[in-house]
CSV table of C-alpha atoms and ligand atoms in Angstrom, one decimal:
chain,number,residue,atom,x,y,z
A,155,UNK,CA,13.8,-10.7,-7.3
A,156,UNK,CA,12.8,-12.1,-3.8
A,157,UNK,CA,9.9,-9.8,-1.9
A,158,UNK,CA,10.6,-8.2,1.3
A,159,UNK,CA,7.8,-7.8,3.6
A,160,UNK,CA,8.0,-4.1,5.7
A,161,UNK,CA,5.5,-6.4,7.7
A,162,UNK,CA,2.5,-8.5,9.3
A,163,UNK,CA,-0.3,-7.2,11.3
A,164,UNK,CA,-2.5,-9.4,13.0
A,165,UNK,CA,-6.3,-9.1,13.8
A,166,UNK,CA,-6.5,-5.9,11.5
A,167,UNK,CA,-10.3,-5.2,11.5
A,168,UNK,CA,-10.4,-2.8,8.7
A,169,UNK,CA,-8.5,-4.0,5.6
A,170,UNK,CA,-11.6,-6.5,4.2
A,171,UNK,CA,-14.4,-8.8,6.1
A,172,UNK,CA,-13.5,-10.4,9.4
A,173,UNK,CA,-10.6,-10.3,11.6
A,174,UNK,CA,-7.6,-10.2,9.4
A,175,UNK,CA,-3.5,-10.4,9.2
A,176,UNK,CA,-2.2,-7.9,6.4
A,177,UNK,CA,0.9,-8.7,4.9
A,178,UNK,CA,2.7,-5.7,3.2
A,179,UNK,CA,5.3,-6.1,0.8
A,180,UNK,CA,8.0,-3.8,0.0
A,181,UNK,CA,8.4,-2.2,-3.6
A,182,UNK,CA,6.2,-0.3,-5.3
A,183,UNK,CA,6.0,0.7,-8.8
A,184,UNK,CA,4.2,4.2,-8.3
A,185,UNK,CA,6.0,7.0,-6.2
A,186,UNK,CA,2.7,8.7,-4.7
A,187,UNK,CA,3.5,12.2,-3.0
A,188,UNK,CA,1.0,11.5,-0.6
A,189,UNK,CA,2.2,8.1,0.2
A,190,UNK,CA,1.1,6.9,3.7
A,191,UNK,CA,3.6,4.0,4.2
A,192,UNK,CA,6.9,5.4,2.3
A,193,UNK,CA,9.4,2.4,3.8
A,194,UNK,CA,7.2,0.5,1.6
A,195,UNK,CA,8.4,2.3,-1.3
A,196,UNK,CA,11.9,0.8,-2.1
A,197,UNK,CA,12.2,-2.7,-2.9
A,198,UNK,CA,15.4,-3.3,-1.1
A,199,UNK,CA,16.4,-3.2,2.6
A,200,UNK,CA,16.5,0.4,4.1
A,201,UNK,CA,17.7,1.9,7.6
A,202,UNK,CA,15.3,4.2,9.4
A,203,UNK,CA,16.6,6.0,11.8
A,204,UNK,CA,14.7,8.0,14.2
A,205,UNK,CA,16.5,11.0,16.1
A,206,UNK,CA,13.7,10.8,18.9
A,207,UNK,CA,14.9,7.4,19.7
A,208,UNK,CA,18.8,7.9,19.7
A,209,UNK,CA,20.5,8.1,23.1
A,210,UNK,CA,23.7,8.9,21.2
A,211,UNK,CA,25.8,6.0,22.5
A,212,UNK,CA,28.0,6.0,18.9
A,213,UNK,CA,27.6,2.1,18.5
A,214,UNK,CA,26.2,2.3,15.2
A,215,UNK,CA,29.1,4.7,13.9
A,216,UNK,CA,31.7,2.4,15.3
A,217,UNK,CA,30.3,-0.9,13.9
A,218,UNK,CA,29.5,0.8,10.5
A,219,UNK,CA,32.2,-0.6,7.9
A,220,UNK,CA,31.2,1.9,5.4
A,221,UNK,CA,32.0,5.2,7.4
A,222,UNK,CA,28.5,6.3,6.7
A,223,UNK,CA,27.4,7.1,10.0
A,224,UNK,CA,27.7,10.7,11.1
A,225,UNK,CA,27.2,11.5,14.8
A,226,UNK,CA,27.3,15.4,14.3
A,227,UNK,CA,24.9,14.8,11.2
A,228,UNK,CA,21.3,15.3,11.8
A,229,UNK,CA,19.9,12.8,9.5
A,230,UNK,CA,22.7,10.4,11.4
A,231,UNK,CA,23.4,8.2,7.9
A,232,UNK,CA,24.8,9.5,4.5
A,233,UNK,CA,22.8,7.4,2.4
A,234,UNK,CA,25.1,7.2,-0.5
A,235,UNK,CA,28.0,5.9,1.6
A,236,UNK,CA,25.8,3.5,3.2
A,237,UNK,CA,25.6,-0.7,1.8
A,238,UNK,CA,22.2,-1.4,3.7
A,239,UNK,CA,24.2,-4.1,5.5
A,240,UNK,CA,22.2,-3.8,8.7
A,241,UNK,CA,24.7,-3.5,11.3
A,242,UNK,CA,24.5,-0.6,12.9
A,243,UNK,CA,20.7,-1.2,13.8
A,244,UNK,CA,21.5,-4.6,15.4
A,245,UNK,CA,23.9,-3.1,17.8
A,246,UNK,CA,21.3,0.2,18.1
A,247,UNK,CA,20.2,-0.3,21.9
A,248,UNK,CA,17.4,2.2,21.9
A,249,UNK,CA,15.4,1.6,18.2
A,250,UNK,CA,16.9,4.1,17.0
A,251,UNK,CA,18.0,2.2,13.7
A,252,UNK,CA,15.7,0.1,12.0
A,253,UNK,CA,16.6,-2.7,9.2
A,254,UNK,CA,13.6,-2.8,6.9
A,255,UNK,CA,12.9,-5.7,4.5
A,256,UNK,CA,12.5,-9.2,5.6
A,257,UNK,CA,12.5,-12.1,3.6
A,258,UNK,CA,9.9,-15.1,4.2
A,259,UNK,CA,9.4,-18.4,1.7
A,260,UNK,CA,6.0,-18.5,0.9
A,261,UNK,CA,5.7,-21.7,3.3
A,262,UNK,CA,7.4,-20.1,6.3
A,263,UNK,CA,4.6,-16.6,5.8
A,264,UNK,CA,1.7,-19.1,5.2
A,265,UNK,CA,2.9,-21.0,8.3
A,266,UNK,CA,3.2,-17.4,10.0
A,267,UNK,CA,-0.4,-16.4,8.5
A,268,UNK,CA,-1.9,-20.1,9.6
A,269,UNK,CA,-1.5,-19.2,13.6
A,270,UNK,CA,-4.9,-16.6,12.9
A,271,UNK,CA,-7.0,-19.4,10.9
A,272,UNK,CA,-9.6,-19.9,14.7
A,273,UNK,CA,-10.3,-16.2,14.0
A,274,UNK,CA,-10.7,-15.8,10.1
A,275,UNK,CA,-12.9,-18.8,10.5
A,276,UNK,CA,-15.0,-17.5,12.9
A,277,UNK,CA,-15.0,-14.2,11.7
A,278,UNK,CA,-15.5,-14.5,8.2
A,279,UNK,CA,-12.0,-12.9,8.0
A,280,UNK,CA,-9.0,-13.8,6.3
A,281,UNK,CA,-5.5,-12.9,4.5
A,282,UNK,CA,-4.5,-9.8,2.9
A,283,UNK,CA,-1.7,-8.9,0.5
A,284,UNK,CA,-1.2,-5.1,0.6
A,285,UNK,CA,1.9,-3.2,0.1
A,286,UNK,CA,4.1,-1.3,-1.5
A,287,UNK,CA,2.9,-3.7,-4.8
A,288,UNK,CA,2.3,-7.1,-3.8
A,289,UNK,CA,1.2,-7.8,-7.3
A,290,UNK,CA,4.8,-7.6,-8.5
A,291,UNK,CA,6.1,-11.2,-7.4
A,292,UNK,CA,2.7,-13.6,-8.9
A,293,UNK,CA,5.4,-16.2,-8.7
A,294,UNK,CA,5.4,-15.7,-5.3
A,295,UNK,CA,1.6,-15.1,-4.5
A,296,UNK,CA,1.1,-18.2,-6.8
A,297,UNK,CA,3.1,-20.3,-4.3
A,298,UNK,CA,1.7,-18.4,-1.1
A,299,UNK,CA,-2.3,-18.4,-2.2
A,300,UNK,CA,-2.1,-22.4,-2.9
A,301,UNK,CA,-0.7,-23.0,0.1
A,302,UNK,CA,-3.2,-20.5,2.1
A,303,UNK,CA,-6.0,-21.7,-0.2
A,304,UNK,CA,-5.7,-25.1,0.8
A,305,UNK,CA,-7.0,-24.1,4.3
A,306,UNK,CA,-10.3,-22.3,2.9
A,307,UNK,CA,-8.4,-19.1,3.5
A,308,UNK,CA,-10.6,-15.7,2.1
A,309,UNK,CA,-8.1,-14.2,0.1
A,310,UNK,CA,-8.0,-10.2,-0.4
A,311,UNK,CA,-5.6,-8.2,-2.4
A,312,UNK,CA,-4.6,-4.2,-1.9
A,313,UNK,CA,-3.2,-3.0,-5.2
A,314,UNK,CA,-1.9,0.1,-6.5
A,315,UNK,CA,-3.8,-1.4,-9.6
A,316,UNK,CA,-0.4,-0.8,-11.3
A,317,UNK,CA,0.5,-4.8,-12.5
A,318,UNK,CA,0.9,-6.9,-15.8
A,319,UNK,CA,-3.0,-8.1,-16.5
A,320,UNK,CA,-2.0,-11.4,-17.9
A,321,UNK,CA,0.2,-12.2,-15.4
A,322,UNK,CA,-1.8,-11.5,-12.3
A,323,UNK,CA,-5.1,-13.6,-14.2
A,324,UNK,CA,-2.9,-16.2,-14.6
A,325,UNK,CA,-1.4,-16.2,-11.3
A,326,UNK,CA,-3.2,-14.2,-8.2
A,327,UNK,CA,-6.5,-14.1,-9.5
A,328,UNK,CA,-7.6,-17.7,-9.6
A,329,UNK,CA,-7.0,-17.9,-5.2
A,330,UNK,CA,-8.4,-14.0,-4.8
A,331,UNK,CA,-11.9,-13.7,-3.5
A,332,UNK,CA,-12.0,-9.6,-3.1
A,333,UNK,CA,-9.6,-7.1,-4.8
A,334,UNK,CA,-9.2,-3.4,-3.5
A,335,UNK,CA,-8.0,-1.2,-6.4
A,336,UNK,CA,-6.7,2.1,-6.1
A,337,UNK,CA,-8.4,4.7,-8.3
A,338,UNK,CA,-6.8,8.1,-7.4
A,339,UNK,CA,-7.3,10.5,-10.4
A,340,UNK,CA,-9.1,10.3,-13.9
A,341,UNK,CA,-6.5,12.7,-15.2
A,342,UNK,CA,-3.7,10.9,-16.4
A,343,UNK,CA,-1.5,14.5,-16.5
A,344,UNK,CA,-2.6,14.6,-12.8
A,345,UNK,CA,-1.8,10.6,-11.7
A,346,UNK,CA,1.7,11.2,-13.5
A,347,UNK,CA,2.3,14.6,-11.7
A,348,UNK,CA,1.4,13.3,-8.5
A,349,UNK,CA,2.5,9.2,-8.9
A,350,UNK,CA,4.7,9.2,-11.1
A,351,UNK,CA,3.4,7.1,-13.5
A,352,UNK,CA,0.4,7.8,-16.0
A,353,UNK,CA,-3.2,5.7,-15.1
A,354,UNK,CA,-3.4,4.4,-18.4
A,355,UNK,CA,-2.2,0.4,-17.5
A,356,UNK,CA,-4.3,1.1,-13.8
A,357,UNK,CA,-8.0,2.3,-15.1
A,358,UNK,CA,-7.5,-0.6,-17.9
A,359,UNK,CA,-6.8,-3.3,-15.6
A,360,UNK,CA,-9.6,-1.7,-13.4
A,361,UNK,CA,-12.6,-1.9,-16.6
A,362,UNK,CA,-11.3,-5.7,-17.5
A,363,UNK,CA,-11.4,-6.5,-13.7
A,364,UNK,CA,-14.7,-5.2,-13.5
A,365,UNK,CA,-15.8,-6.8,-17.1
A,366,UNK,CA,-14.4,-10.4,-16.2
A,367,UNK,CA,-16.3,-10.5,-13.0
A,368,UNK,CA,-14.0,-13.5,-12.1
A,369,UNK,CA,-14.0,-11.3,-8.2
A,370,UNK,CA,-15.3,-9.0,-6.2
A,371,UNK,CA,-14.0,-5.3,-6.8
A,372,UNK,CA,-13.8,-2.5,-4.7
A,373,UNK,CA,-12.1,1.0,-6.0
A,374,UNK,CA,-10.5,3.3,-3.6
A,375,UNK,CA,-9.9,7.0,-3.4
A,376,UNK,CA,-7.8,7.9,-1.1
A,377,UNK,CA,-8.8,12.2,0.1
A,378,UNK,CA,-5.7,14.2,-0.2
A,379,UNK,CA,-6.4,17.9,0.3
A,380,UNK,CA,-5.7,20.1,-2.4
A,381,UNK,CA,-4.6,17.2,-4.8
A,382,UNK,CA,-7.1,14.4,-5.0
A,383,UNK,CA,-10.0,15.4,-2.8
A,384,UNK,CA,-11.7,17.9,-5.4
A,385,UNK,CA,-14.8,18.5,-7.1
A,386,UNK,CA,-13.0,17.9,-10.4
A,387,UNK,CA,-11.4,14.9,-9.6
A,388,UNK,CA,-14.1,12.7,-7.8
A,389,UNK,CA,-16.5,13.6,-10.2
A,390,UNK,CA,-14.5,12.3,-13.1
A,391,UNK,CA,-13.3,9.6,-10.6
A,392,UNK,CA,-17.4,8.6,-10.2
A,393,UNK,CA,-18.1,8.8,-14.0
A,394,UNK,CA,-15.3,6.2,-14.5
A,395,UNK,CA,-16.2,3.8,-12.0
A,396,UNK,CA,-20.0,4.1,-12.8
A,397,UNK,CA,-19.2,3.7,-17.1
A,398,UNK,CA,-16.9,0.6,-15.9
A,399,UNK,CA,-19.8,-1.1,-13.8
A,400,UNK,CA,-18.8,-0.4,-10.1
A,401,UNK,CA,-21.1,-0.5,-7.6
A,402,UNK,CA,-19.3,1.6,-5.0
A,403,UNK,CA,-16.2,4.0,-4.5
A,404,UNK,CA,-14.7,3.8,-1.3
A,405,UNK,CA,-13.2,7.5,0.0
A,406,UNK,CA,-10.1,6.6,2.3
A,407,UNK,CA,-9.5,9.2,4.9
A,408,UNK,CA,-6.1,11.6,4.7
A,409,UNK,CA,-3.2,9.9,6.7
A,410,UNK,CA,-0.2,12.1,7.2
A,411,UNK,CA,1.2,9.2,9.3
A,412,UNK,CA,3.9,8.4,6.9
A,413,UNK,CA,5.5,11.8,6.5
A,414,UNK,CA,7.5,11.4,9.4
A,415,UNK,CA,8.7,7.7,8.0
A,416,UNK,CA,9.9,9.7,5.2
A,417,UNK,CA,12.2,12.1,7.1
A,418,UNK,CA,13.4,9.1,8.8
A,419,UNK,CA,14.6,7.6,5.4
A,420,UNK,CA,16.3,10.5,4.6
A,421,UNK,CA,14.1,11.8,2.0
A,422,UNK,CA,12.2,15.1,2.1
A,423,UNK,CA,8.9,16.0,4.4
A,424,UNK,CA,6.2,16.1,1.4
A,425,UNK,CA,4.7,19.8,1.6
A,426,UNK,CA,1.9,18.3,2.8
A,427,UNK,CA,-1.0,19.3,6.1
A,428,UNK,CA,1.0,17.7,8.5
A,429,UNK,CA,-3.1,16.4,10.1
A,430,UNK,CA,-5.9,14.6,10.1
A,431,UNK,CA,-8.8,16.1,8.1
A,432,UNK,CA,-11.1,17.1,10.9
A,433,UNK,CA,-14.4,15.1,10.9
A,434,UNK,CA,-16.2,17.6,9.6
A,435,UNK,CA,-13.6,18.2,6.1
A,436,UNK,CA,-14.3,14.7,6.0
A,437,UNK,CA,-18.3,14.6,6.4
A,438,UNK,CA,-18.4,18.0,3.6
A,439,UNK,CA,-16.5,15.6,1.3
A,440,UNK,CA,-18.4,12.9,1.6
A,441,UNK,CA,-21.1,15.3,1.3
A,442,UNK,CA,-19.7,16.5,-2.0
A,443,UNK,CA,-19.3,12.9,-3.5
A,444,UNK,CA,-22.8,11.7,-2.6
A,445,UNK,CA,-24.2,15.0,-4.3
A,446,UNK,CA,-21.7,13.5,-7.3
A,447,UNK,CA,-22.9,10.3,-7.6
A,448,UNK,CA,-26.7,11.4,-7.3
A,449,UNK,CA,-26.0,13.9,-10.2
A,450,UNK,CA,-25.0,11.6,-12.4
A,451,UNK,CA,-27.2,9.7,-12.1
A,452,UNK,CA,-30.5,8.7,-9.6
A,453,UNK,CA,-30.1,5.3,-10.1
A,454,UNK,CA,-26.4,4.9,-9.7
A,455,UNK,CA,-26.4,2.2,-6.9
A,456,UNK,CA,-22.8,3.6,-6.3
B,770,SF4,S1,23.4,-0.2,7.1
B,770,SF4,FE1,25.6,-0.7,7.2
B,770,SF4,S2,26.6,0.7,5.8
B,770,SF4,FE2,24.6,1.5,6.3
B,770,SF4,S3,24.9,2.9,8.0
B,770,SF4,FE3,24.3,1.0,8.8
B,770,SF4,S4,26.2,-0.1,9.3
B,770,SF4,FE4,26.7,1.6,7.9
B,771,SF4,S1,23.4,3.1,18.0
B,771,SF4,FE1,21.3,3.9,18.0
B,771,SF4,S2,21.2,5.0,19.9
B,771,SF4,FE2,23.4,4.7,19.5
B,771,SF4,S3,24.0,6.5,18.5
B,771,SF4,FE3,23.5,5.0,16.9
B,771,SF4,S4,21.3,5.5,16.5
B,771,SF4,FE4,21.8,6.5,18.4
């Protein structure tokens, strides 16, 4: 299976050390309810379509060869007519249509990645693989981090912490230098419920990263109200990290920004605060975790 990217940012300052360019790959093996980026969801090609950005000029329903497209239709495509060929969003004057998915060799993304190198260097920044799963192509990281590697790249990886251990030693960890890990309930009953697939193969991977010490590792909890961001569940989530060795858990604020991403792929709005947590939510959970941590212990450097 070849790895879409959803796509590259440049001179990101918050996903690692340094100035940055994030690649995100599409496909991911968990189906999070929360999920901030859903178009990175689906490993294949998908159409957005936004009905803010339609001027209603009918090219896409004329050019469609699947008679998918519905002008008097709200949601604009029927998904289960529709072959993902593209076409009606290159002929889409106004964005309205979006093709999703692009395929890169490793050697055309490095060259891509390569035009930042005067600002990792001199930022102590680098690449990072985030997704969606990037884990799930190591043949492909493989090929990418040598090539990257070979220009002293700092190499940091975003991962749902869902992957195949033996693979991803073999193959992405030898070129990682930092590894962001997602660590979103202790209750397995809870991570199925809400990700659709138990933690079991995540909090192993997560001890034997931490127990190898072959890279850094940083856990994540990302504060979804009502669902992750309770007493209940960052307590457990701070005995676990602390028992595995951690020295930190990172709290990742609510983003509702991919709700509307959602709509536009046709699936349903999660029944979800449709906001930002004010800063003060935030600060009070914050609040909350540090009383956690000094609970269980007053030495925990975490
Ligand atoms: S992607 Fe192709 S099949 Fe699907 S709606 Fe657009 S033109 Fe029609
Ligand atoms: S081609 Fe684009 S702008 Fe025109 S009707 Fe279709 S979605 Fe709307």
């Amino acid at each position: 299976m070849q790895p879409l990217l959803v796509d590259i940012k440049r001179g990101s300052l918050e996903d690692g050390p340094g100035i940055r360019s994030v690649v995100f790959f599409k496909g991911c093996p968990l189906r999070c309810v929360f999920c901030h980026s859903p178009e990175t969801q689906d490993h294949r090609v998908e159409i957005g379509f936004s009905v803010r950005r339609c001027v209603r000029c009918g090219a896409c329903a004329e050019i469609c060869p699947s008679q998918a497209i519905d002008m008097s239709f709200s949601g604009r495509i029927h998904r289960s007519k529709c072959n993902r060929c593209g076409a009606c969003a290159e002929v889409c004057p106004g964005g309205g249509l979006n093709r999703i998915g692009t395929y890169y060799s490793p050697e055309e993304l490095c060259e891509i990645l390569l035009r930042d190198i005067a600002y990792y260097h001199h930022s102590n920044g680098g690449v990072t693989l985030s997704g969606g799963e990037c884990t799930l192509h190591p043949d492909y990281l493989e090929s990418l981090l040598i090539l990257l590697k070979n220009h002293g790249i700092h190499i940091a990886i975003q991962t749902s912490g869902y992957f195949d251990y033996r693979s991803f030693r073999k193959k992405v960890l030898p070129y990682c230098d930092l590894v962001y890990i997602d660590v979103k309930f202790a209750d397995p009953r809870l991570h199925k419920l809400h990700t659709g697939k138990s933690n079991r193969r995540i909090l192993s991977n997560f001890r034997t990263l931490l127990r190898e010490k072959r890279v850094e590792v940083h856990p994540r909890t990302p504060l979804i109200p009502g669902i992750t961001a309770s007493y209940r569940n960052l307590y457990a989530i701070a005995q676990l990290a602390w028992e595995a060795g951690a020295n930190d858990v990172a709290l990742m604020p609510y983003n509702p920004m991919g709700f509307e991403m959602a709509s536009n792929l046709g699936r349903p709005k999660p029944q979800l605060p449709e906001e930002f947590m004010t800063p003060e939510e935030e600060k009070s959970v914050k609040e909350m975790f540090d009383g956690i941590i000094a609970r269980l212990s007053p030495k925990s450097t975490l």
